[in-house]
JSON list of C-alpha atoms in Angstrom, two decimals:
[
{"chain": "A", "resi": 1, "resn": "MET", "atom": "CA", "xyz": [31.42, -46.80, 87.68]},
{"chain": "A", "resi": 2, "resn": "ALA", "atom": "CA", "xyz": [33.10, -48.00, 90.88]},
{"chain": "A", "resi": 3, "resn": "ILE", "atom": "CA", "xyz": [36.17, -49.29, 89.06]},
{"chain": "A", "resi": 4, "resn": "PRO", "atom": "CA", "xyz": [37.04, -45.95, 87.37]},
{"chain": "A", "resi": 5, "resn": "ILE", "atom": "CA", "xyz": [36.47, -44.09, 90.64]},
{"chain": "A", "resi": 6, "resn": "ARG", "atom": "CA", "xyz": [38.79, -46.46, 92.50]},
{"chain": "A", "resi": 7, "resn": "ALA", "atom": "CA", "xyz": [41.35, -46.15, 89.74]},
{"chain": "A", "resi": 8, "resn": "LEU", "atom": "CA", "xyz": [41.20, -42.38, 89.78]},
{"chain": "A", "resi": 9, "resn": "ASP", "atom": "CA", "xyz": [41.57, -42.30, 93.56]},
{"chain": "A", "resi": 10, "resn": "GLU", "atom": "CA", "xyz": [44.22, -44.99, 93.96]},
{"chain": "A", "resi": 11, "resn": "LEU", "atom": "CA", "xyz": [46.03, -45.38, 90.65]},
{"chain": "A", "resi": 12, "resn": "LEU", "atom": "CA", "xyz": [46.13, -41.88, 89.19]},
{"chain": "A", "resi": 13, "resn": "PRO", "atom": "CA", "xyz": [48.56, -40.73, 91.90]},
{"chain": "A", "resi": 14, "resn": "LYS", "atom": "CA", "xyz": [50.73, -43.75, 91.02]},
{"chain": "A", "resi": 15, "resn": "TYR", "atom": "CA", "xyz": [50.66, -43.58, 87.23]},
{"chain": "A", "resi": 16, "resn": "GLY", "atom": "CA", "xyz": [49.44, -40.06, 86.59]},
{"chain": "A", "resi": 17, "resn": "ILE", "atom": "CA", "xyz": [51.17, -36.76, 86.02]},
{"chain": "A", "resi": 18, "resn": "ALA", "atom": "CA", "xyz": [49.46, -33.68, 87.42]},
{"chain": "A", "resi": 19, "resn": "PHE", "atom": "CA", "xyz": [48.94, -30.82, 85.00]},
{"chain": "A", "resi": 20, "resn": "SER", "atom": "CA", "xyz": [51.55, -28.14, 85.51]},
{"chain": "A", "resi": 21, "resn": "SER", "atom": "CA", "xyz": [53.86, -25.84, 83.58]},
{"chain": "A", "resi": 22, "resn": "THR", "atom": "CA", "xyz": [56.78, -28.22, 84.09]},
{"chain": "A", "resi": 23, "resn": "PRO", "atom": "CA", "xyz": [57.79, -30.01, 80.87]},
{"chain": "A", "resi": 24, "resn": "VAL", "atom": "CA", "xyz": [57.44, -33.80, 80.85]},
{"chain": "A", "resi": 25, "resn": "THR", "atom": "CA", "xyz": [60.64, -35.73, 80.22]},
{"chain": "A", "resi": 26, "resn": "SER", "atom": "CA", "xyz": [61.70, -39.36, 80.12]},
{"chain": "A", "resi": 27, "resn": "ALA", "atom": "CA", "xyz": [63.85, -40.19, 83.14]},
{"chain": "A", "resi": 28, "resn": "ARG", "atom": "CA", "xyz": [65.60, -42.91, 81.13]},
{"chain": "A", "resi": 29, "resn": "LYS", "atom": "CA", "xyz": [66.09, -40.71, 78.03]},
{"chain": "A", "resi": 30, "resn": "ALA", "atom": "CA", "xyz": [63.72, -42.91, 76.02]},
{"chain": "A", "resi": 31, "resn": "PRO", "atom": "CA", "xyz": [61.76, -41.74, 72.96]},
{"chain": "A", "resi": 32, "resn": "LEU", "atom": "CA", "xyz": [58.66, -39.94, 74.20]},
{"chain": "A", "resi": 33, "resn": "VAL", "atom": "CA", "xyz": [55.28, -40.54, 72.54]},
{"chain": "A", "resi": 34, "resn": "LEU", "atom": "CA", "xyz": [52.16, -38.49, 73.26]},
{"chain": "A", "resi": 35, "resn": "GLU", "atom": "CA", "xyz": [48.72, -39.97, 72.66]},
{"chain": "A", "resi": 36, "resn": "ILE", "atom": "CA", "xyz": [45.96, -37.37, 72.45]},
{"chain": "A", "resi": 37, "resn": "GLY", "atom": "CA", "xyz": [42.59, -38.78, 73.50]},
{"chain": "A", "resi": 38, "resn": "SER", "atom": "CA", "xyz": [43.49, -42.28, 74.68]},
{"chain": "A", "resi": 39, "resn": "GLY", "atom": "CA", "xyz": [39.84, -43.27, 75.15]},
{"chain": "A", "resi": 40, "resn": "MET", "atom": "CA", "xyz": [39.52, -46.51, 77.11]},
{"chain": "A", "resi": 41, "resn": "GLY", "atom": "CA", "xyz": [43.23, -47.17, 76.66]},
{"chain": "A", "resi": 42, "resn": "GLU", "atom": "CA", "xyz": [43.09, -50.30, 74.52]},
{"chain": "A", "resi": 43, "resn": "THR", "atom": "CA", "xyz": [45.41, -48.91, 71.84]},
{"chain": "A", "resi": 44, "resn": "THR", "atom": "CA", "xyz": [47.71, -47.26, 74.36]},
{"chain": "A", "resi": 45, "resn": "ILE", "atom": "CA", "xyz": [48.32, -50.52, 76.18]},
{"chain": "A", "resi": 46, "resn": "ALA", "atom": "CA", "xyz": [48.90, -52.57, 73.02]},
{"chain": "A", "resi": 47, "resn": "ILE", "atom": "CA", "xyz": [51.44, -50.13, 71.58]},
{"chain": "A", "resi": 48, "resn": "ALA", "atom": "CA", "xyz": [53.22, -49.60, 74.91]},
{"chain": "A", "resi": 49, "resn": "LYS", "atom": "CA", "xyz": [53.60, -53.37, 75.37]},
{"chain": "A", "resi": 50, "resn": "ALA", "atom": "CA", "xyz": [54.97, -53.71, 71.85]},
{"chain": "A", "resi": 51, "resn": "HIS", "atom": "CA", "xyz": [57.46, -50.86, 72.32]},
{"chain": "A", "resi": 52, "resn": "PRO", "atom": "CA", "xyz": [58.98, -51.12, 75.81]},
{"chain": "A", "resi": 53, "resn": "GLN", "atom": "CA", "xyz": [61.93, -49.00, 74.64]},
{"chain": "A", "resi": 54, "resn": "ALA", "atom": "CA", "xyz": [59.67, -45.92, 74.45]},
{"chain": "A", "resi": 55, "resn": "ASP", "atom": "CA", "xyz": [57.79, -43.92, 77.08]},
{"chain": "A", "resi": 56, "resn": "PHE", "atom": "CA", "xyz": [54.15, -43.05, 76.48]},
{"chain": "A", "resi": 57, "resn": "ILE", "atom": "CA", "xyz": [52.10, -40.13, 77.80]},
{"chain": "A", "resi": 58, "resn": "ALA", "atom": "CA", "xyz": [48.34, -40.64, 77.39]},
{"chain": "A", "resi": 59, "resn": "VAL", "atom": "CA", "xyz": [46.15, -37.55, 77.59]},
{"chain": "A", "resi": 60, "resn": "GLU", "atom": "CA", "xyz": [42.43, -38.04, 78.26]},
{"chain": "A", "resi": 61, "resn": "VAL", "atom": "CA", "xyz": [39.73, -36.06, 80.08]},
{"chain": "A", "resi": 62, "resn": "HIS", "atom": "CA", "xyz": [36.94, -38.67, 80.20]},
{"chain": "A", "resi": 63, "resn": "GLY", "atom": "CA", "xyz": [36.90, -40.25, 83.67]},
{"chain": "A", "resi": 64, "resn": "PRO", "atom": "CA", "xyz": [35.83, -43.79, 82.74]},
{"chain": "A", "resi": 65, "resn": "GLY", "atom": "CA", "xyz": [38.46, -43.88, 79.99]},
{"chain": "A", "resi": 66, "resn": "VAL", "atom": "CA", "xyz": [41.18, -42.70, 82.35]},
{"chain": "A", "resi": 67, "resn": "GLY", "atom": "CA", "xyz": [40.09, -45.27, 84.93]},
{"chain": "A", "resi": 68, "resn": "SER", "atom": "CA", "xyz": [40.07, -48.09, 82.39]},
{"chain": "A", "resi": 69, "resn": "LEU", "atom": "CA", "xyz": [43.56, -47.18, 81.18]},
{"chain": "A", "resi": 70, "resn": "LEU", "atom": "CA", "xyz": [44.93, -46.94, 84.72]},
{"chain": "A", "resi": 71, "resn": "ASN", "atom": "CA", "xyz": [43.54, -50.35, 85.59]},
{"chain": "A", "resi": 72, "resn": "ALA", "atom": "CA", "xyz": [45.15, -51.83, 82.47]},
{"chain": "A", "resi": 73, "resn": "VAL", "atom": "CA", "xyz": [48.52, -50.22, 83.26]},
{"chain": "A", "resi": 74, "resn": "GLU", "atom": "CA", "xyz": [48.36, -51.75, 86.74]},
{"chain": "A", "resi": 75, "resn": "ARG", "atom": "CA", "xyz": [47.22, -55.14, 85.46]},
{"chain": "A", "resi": 76, "resn": "GLU", "atom": "CA", "xyz": [49.91, -55.32, 82.78]},
{"chain": "A", "resi": 77, "resn": "LYS", "atom": "CA", "xyz": [52.58, -53.93, 85.13]},
{"chain": "A", "resi": 78, "resn": "LEU", "atom": "CA", "xyz": [53.69, -51.38, 82.55]},
{"chain": "A", "resi": 79, "resn": "SER", "atom": "CA", "xyz": [56.38, -48.96, 83.60]},
{"chain": "A", "resi": 80, "resn": "ASN", "atom": "CA", "xyz": [56.40, -46.95, 80.36]},
{"chain": "A", "resi": 81, "resn": "VAL", "atom": "CA", "xyz": [52.92, -45.39, 80.47]},
{"chain": "A", "resi": 82, "resn": "ARG", "atom": "CA", "xyz": [51.88, -42.24, 82.31]},
{"chain": "A", "resi": 83, "resn": "VAL", "atom": "CA", "xyz": [48.48, -40.54, 82.20]},
{"chain": "A", "resi": 84, "resn": "ILE", "atom": "CA", "xyz": [47.52, -36.87, 82.21]},
{"chain": "A", "resi": 85, "resn": "ARG", "atom": "CA", "xyz": [43.86, -36.04, 82.78]},
{"chain": "A", "resi": 86, "resn": "HIS", "atom": "CA", "xyz": [43.61, -32.62, 81.20]},
{"chain": "A", "resi": 87, "resn": "ASP", "atom": "CA", "xyz": [42.88, -30.72, 78.00]},
{"chain": "A", "resi": 88, "resn": "ALA", "atom": "CA", "xyz": [45.28, -31.88, 75.30]},
{"chain": "A", "resi": 89, "resn": "VAL", "atom": "CA", "xyz": [45.99, -28.46, 73.80]},
{"chain": "A", "resi": 90, "resn": "GLU", "atom": "CA", "xyz": [46.95, -27.04, 77.19]},
{"chain": "A", "resi": 91, "resn": "VAL", "atom": "CA", "xyz": [49.16, -30.06, 77.80]},
{"chain": "A", "resi": 92, "resn": "LEU", "atom": "CA", "xyz": [50.91, -29.48, 74.48]},
{"chain": "A", "resi": 93, "resn": "GLU", "atom": "CA", "xyz": [51.34, -25.80, 75.21]},
{"chain": "A", "resi": 94, "resn": "GLN", "atom": "CA", "xyz": [52.60, -26.07, 78.78]},
{"chain": "A", "resi": 95, "resn": "MET", "atom": "CA", "xyz": [53.90, -29.57, 79.48]},
{"chain": "A", "resi": 96, "resn": "ILE", "atom": "CA", "xyz": [55.60, -30.56, 76.23]},
{"chain": "A", "resi": 97, "resn": "ALA", "atom": "CA", "xyz": [58.85, -28.89, 75.25]},
{"chain": "A", "resi": 98, "resn": "ASP", "atom": "CA", "xyz": [59.47, -28.01, 71.62]},
{"chain": "A", "resi": 99, "resn": "ALA", "atom": "CA", "xyz": [61.24, -30.73, 69.63]},
{"chain": "A", "resi": 100, "resn": "SER", "atom": "CA", "xyz": [60.81, -33.32, 72.40]},
{"chain": "A", "resi": 101, "resn": "LEU", "atom": "CA", "xyz": [58.37, -35.92, 71.03]},
{"chain": "A", "resi": 102, "resn": "ALA", "atom": "CA", "xyz": [59.28, -38.92, 68.91]},
{"chain": "A", "resi": 103, "resn": "ALA", "atom": "CA", "xyz": [55.63, -39.25, 67.91]},
{"chain": "A", "resi": 104, "resn": "ILE", "atom": "CA", "xyz": [52.10, -37.96, 68.42]},
{"chain": "A", "resi": 105, "resn": "HIS", "atom": "CA", "xyz": [49.14, -40.32, 68.14]},
{"chain": "A", "resi": 106, "resn": "LEU", "atom": "CA", "xyz": [45.69, -38.93, 67.45]},
{"chain": "A", "resi": 107, "resn": "PHE", "atom": "CA", "xyz": [43.33, -41.85, 67.02]},
{"chain": "A", "resi": 108, "resn": "PHE", "atom": "CA", "xyz": [39.60, -41.31, 66.40]},
{"chain": "A", "resi": 109, "resn": "PRO", "atom": "CA", "xyz": [39.22, -37.80, 67.84]},
{"chain": "A", "resi": 110, "resn": "ASP", "atom": "CA", "xyz": [35.71, -36.46, 68.37]},
{"chain": "A", "resi": 111, "resn": "PRO", "atom": "CA", "xyz": [34.46, -35.79, 64.80]},
{"chain": "A", "resi": 112, "resn": "TRP", "atom": "CA", "xyz": [31.85, -33.19, 65.78]},
{"chain": "A", "resi": 113, "resn": "PRO", "atom": "CA", "xyz": [29.78, -34.42, 62.81]},
{"chain": "A", "resi": 114, "resn": "LYS", "atom": "CA", "xyz": [27.36, -31.50, 62.51]},
{"chain": "A", "resi": 115, "resn": "LYS", "atom": "CA", "xyz": [28.72, -28.87, 60.14]},
{"chain": "A", "resi": 116, "resn": "ARG", "atom": "CA", "xyz": [28.06, -26.02, 62.56]},
{"chain": "A", "resi": 117, "resn": "HIS", "atom": "CA", "xyz": [30.29, -27.79, 65.10]},
{"chain": "A", "resi": 118, "resn": "HIS", "atom": "CA", "xyz": [33.27, -28.41, 62.79]},
{"chain": "A", "resi": 119, "resn": "LYS", "atom": "CA", "xyz": [35.08, -25.45, 64.34]},
{"chain": "A", "resi": 120, "resn": "ARG", "atom": "CA", "xyz": [35.27, -27.51, 67.55]},
{"chain": "A", "resi": 121, "resn": "ARG", "atom": "CA", "xyz": [37.30, -30.23, 65.88]},
{"chain": "A", "resi": 122, "resn": "LEU", "atom": "CA", "xyz": [40.78, -30.53, 67.33]},
{"chain": "A", "resi": 123, "resn": "VAL", "atom": "CA", "xyz": [42.62, -30.54, 64.02]},
{"chain": "A", "resi": 124, "resn": "GLN", "atom": "CA", "xyz": [42.83, -26.88, 63.02]},
{"chain": "A", "resi": 125, "resn": "PRO", "atom": "CA", "xyz": [45.82, -25.02, 61.52]},
{"chain": "A", "resi": 126, "resn": "GLU", "atom": "CA", "xyz": [46.97, -23.56, 64.84]},
{"chain": "A", "resi": 127, "resn": "VAL", "atom": "CA", "xyz": [46.87, -26.95, 66.58]},
{"chain": "A", "resi": 128, "resn": "ALA", "atom": "CA", "xyz": [48.67, -28.63, 63.67]},
{"chain": "A", "resi": 129, "resn": "ALA", "atom": "CA", "xyz": [51.43, -26.02, 63.99]},
{"chain": "A", "resi": 130, "resn": "LEU", "atom": "CA", "xyz": [51.61, -26.67, 67.74]},
{"chain": "A", "resi": 131, "resn": "MET", "atom": "CA", "xyz": [51.87, -30.43, 67.24]},
{"chain": "A", "resi": 132, "resn": "ALA", "atom": "CA", "xyz": [54.55, -30.06, 64.58]},
{"chain": "A", "resi": 133, "resn": "ARG", "atom": "CA", "xyz": [56.63, -27.80, 66.80]},
{"chain": "A", "resi": 134, "resn": "LYS", "atom": "CA", "xyz": [56.63, -30.38, 69.59]},
{"chain": "A", "resi": 135, "resn": "LEU", "atom": "CA", "xyz": [58.00, -33.18, 67.40]},
{"chain": "A", "resi": 136, "resn": "VAL", "atom": "CA", "xyz": [61.70, -33.82, 67.03]},
{"chain": "A", "resi": 137, "resn": "PRO", "atom": "CA", "xyz": [62.96, -33.51, 63.44]},
{"chain": "A", "resi": 138, "resn": "GLY", "atom": "CA", "xyz": [61.83, -36.74, 61.83]},
{"chain": "A", "resi": 139, "resn": "GLY", "atom": "CA", "xyz": [59.20, -37.30, 64.54]},
{"chain": "A", "resi": 140, "resn": "MET", "atom": "CA", "xyz": [55.95, -38.93, 63.45]},
{"chain": "A", "resi": 141, "resn": "LEU", "atom": "CA", "xyz": [52.36, -37.68, 63.56]},
{"chain": "A", "resi": 142, "resn": "HIS", "atom": "CA", "xyz": [49.86, -40.50, 63.12]},
{"chain": "A", "resi": 143, "resn": "ALA", "atom": "CA", "xyz": [46.15, -39.69, 62.98]},
{"chain": "A", "resi": 144, "resn": "ALA", "atom": "CA", "xyz": [43.18, -41.94, 62.28]},
{"chain": "A", "resi": 145, "resn": "THR", "atom": "CA", "xyz": [39.44, -41.37, 61.85]},
{"chain": "A", "resi": 146, "resn": "ASP", "atom": "CA", "xyz": [36.37, -43.15, 60.54]},
{"chain": "A", "resi": 147, "resn": "TRP", "atom": "CA", "xyz": [34.71, -39.91, 59.37]},
{"chain": "A", "resi": 148, "resn": "PRO", "atom": "CA", "xyz": [35.61, -39.28, 55.68]},
{"chain": "A", "resi": 149, "resn": "ASP", "atom": "CA", "xyz": [35.10, -35.52, 55.79]},
{"chain": "A", "resi": 150, "resn": "TYR", "atom": "CA", "xyz": [37.24, -35.22, 58.92]},
{"chain": "A", "resi": 151, "resn": "ALA", "atom": "CA", "xyz": [39.94, -37.32, 57.25]},
{"chain": "A", "resi": 152, "resn": "GLU", "atom": "CA", "xyz": [39.94, -34.88, 54.35]},
{"chain": "A", "resi": 153, "resn": "GLN", "atom": "CA", "xyz": [40.10, -31.92, 56.73]},
{"chain": "A", "resi": 154, "resn": "MET", "atom": "CA", "xyz": [43.02, -33.50, 58.59]},
{"chain": "A", "resi": 155, "resn": "ALA", "atom": "CA", "xyz": [44.86, -34.24, 55.35]},
{"chain": "A", "resi": 156, "resn": "VAL", "atom": "CA", "xyz": [44.47, -30.67, 54.13]},
{"chain": "A", "resi": 157, "resn": "VAL", "atom": "CA", "xyz": [45.41, -29.06, 57.45]},
{"chain": "A", "resi": 158, "resn": "PHE", "atom": "CA", "xyz": [48.46, -31.23, 58.09]},
{"chain": "A", "resi": 159, "resn": "ALA", "atom": "CA", "xyz": [49.67, -30.90, 54.48]},
{"chain": "A", "resi": 160, "resn": "ALA", "atom": "CA", "xyz": [49.47, -27.11, 54.77]},
{"chain": "A", "resi": 161, "resn": "GLU", "atom": "CA", "xyz": [51.68, -27.03, 57.87]},
{"chain": "A", "resi": 162, "resn": "PRO", "atom": "CA", "xyz": [55.20, -26.06, 56.70]},
{"chain": "A", "resi": 163, "resn": "LEU", "atom": "CA", "xyz": [57.00, -28.18, 59.31]},
{"chain": "A", "resi": 164, "resn": "LEU", "atom": "CA", "xyz": [55.20, -31.38, 58.27]},
{"chain": "A", "resi": 165, "resn": "GLU", "atom": "CA", "xyz": [55.60, -33.64, 55.27]},
{"chain": "A", "resi": 166, "resn": "PRO", "atom": "CA", "xyz": [53.61, -36.78, 54.36]},
{"chain": "A", "resi": 167, "resn": "THR", "atom": "CA", "xyz": [55.11, -40.19, 54.94]},
{"chain": "A", "resi": 168, "resn": "ASP", "atom": "CA", "xyz": [53.94, -43.77, 54.58]},
{"chain": "A", "resi": 169, "resn": "ARG", "atom": "CA", "xyz": [54.31, -45.05, 58.13]},
{"chain": "A", "resi": 170, "resn": "GLY", "atom": "CA", "xyz": [54.04, -44.11, 61.77]},
{"chain": "A", "resi": 171, "resn": "PHE", "atom": "CA", "xyz": [56.09, -44.68, 64.91]},
{"chain": "A", "resi": 172, "resn": "ALA", "atom": "CA", "xyz": [54.18, -47.89, 65.60]},
{"chain": "A", "resi": 173, "resn": "ALA", "atom": "CA", "xyz": [51.54, -50.02, 63.95]},
{"chain": "A", "resi": 174, "resn": "ARG", "atom": "CA", "xyz": [48.08, -49.12, 65.17]},
{"chain": "A", "resi": 175, "resn": "PRO", "atom": "CA", "xyz": [46.32, -52.22, 66.56]},
{"chain": "A", "resi": 176, "resn": "LEU", "atom": "CA", "xyz": [42.80, -53.14, 65.57]},
{"chain": "A", "resi": 177, "resn": "THR", "atom": "CA", "xyz": [40.49, -52.11, 68.41]},
{"chain": "A", "resi": 178, "resn": "LYS", "atom": "CA", "xyz": [36.96, -53.17, 69.35]},
{"chain": "A", "resi": 179, "resn": "PHE", "atom": "CA", "xyz": [35.80, -49.71, 68.34]},
{"chain": "A", "resi": 180, "resn": "GLU", "atom": "CA", "xyz": [37.33, -50.07, 64.88]},
{"chain": "A", "resi": 181, "resn": "SER", "atom": "CA", "xyz": [36.06, -53.63, 64.44]},
{"chain": "A", "resi": 182, "resn": "ARG", "atom": "CA", "xyz": [32.54, -52.46, 65.21]},
{"chain": "A", "resi": 183, "resn": "GLY", "atom": "CA", "xyz": [32.90, -49.58, 62.77]},
{"chain": "A", "resi": 184, "resn": "ARG", "atom": "CA", "xyz": [34.08, -51.85, 60.00]},
{"chain": "A", "resi": 185, "resn": "ARG", "atom": "CA", "xyz": [31.11, -54.16, 60.56]},
{"chain": "A", "resi": 186, "resn": "LEU", "atom": "CA", "xyz": [28.89, -51.10, 60.11]},
{"chain": "A", "resi": 187, "resn": "GLY", "atom": "CA", "xyz": [30.64, -50.27, 56.86]},
{"chain": "A", "resi": 188, "resn": "HIS", "atom": "CA", "xyz": [32.73, -47.37, 58.16]},
{"chain": "A", "resi": 189, "resn": "SER", "atom": "CA", "xyz": [35.92, -46.62, 56.25]},
{"chain": "A", "resi": 190, "resn": "ILE", "atom": "CA", "xyz": [38.96, -46.14, 58.47]},
{"chain": "A", "resi": 191, "resn": "ARG", "atom": "CA", "xyz": [41.67, -43.79, 57.26]},
{"chain": "A", "resi": 192, "resn": "ASP", "atom": "CA", "xyz": [45.15, -43.44, 58.72]},
{"chain": "A", "resi": 193, "resn": "LEU", "atom": "CA", "xyz": [47.22, -40.36, 57.98]},
{"chain": "A", "resi": 194, "resn": "TYR", "atom": "CA", "xyz": [50.99, -40.24, 58.46]},
{"chain": "A", "resi": 195, "resn": "PHE", "atom": "CA", "xyz": [53.12, -37.11, 58.61]},
{"chain": "A", "resi": 196, "resn": "ARG", "atom": "CA", "xyz": [56.55, -36.37, 60.00]},
{"chain": "A", "resi": 197, "resn": "ARG", "atom": "CA", "xyz": [58.38, -33.25, 61.02]},
{"chain": "A", "resi": 198, "resn": "ARG", "atom": "CA", "xyz": [60.83, -32.14, 58.38]},
{"chain": "A", "resi": 199, "resn": "GLN", "atom": "CA", "xyz": [64.50, -32.47, 59.18]},
{"chain": "A", "resi": 200, "resn": "LYS", "atom": "CA", "xyz": [64.90, -28.83, 58.21]},
{"chain": "A", "resi": 201, "resn": "ALA", "atom": "CA", "xyz": [62.29, -26.11, 58.14]},
{"chain": "A", "resi": 202, "resn": "PRO", "atom": "CA", "xyz": [61.48, -25.05, 54.57]},
{"chain": "A", "resi": 203, "resn": "ALA", "atom": "CA", "xyz": [63.15, -21.86, 53.43]},
{"chain": "A", "resi": 204, "resn": "ALA", "atom": "CA", "xyz": [61.05, -18.73, 53.72]},
{"chain": "A", "resi": 205, "resn": "ARG", "atom": "CA", "xyz": [59.72, -17.47, 50.41]}
]
């Protein structure tokens, strides 16, 4: 646990963004990508290294995950990753301007597997609407899960959002992680869902 604590103390001030009501922007006018729930940061780092032309904001509340990501950003000397340790919905509401994101990544969110806890799942109609509003027209929403019933819920919720339409690709290829490799060995089916914000809002009926 010492490494995450050191990272939080020493590296979060360097690579982090404090939660506030001030919208996040890219100082170099680069495409801005928000990752919701970056976990230990393995995917964040791989995609950021592969796309140096974009700026990435990773949102995570779990201390060890934040620490691991910060250490990787420092080790890889990445200048295009910033970290926010806060609730993702509040970040979307207060720190992300409408029509400002080139992409949103939502990889393996907490599935809350018990049926009585499904209401705690992040992907609900109101959050889908919030995500869609934050994307630029043509911006990509890429979600992934290894829980079949959550994949179906995501597909239904995102398809019902008027600002979103299905597509066949995301902003970036999602790398194979240790988590996913372990899941596949256990026979888990991984499903990726791709949506994008419509260029024009559909006409009101």
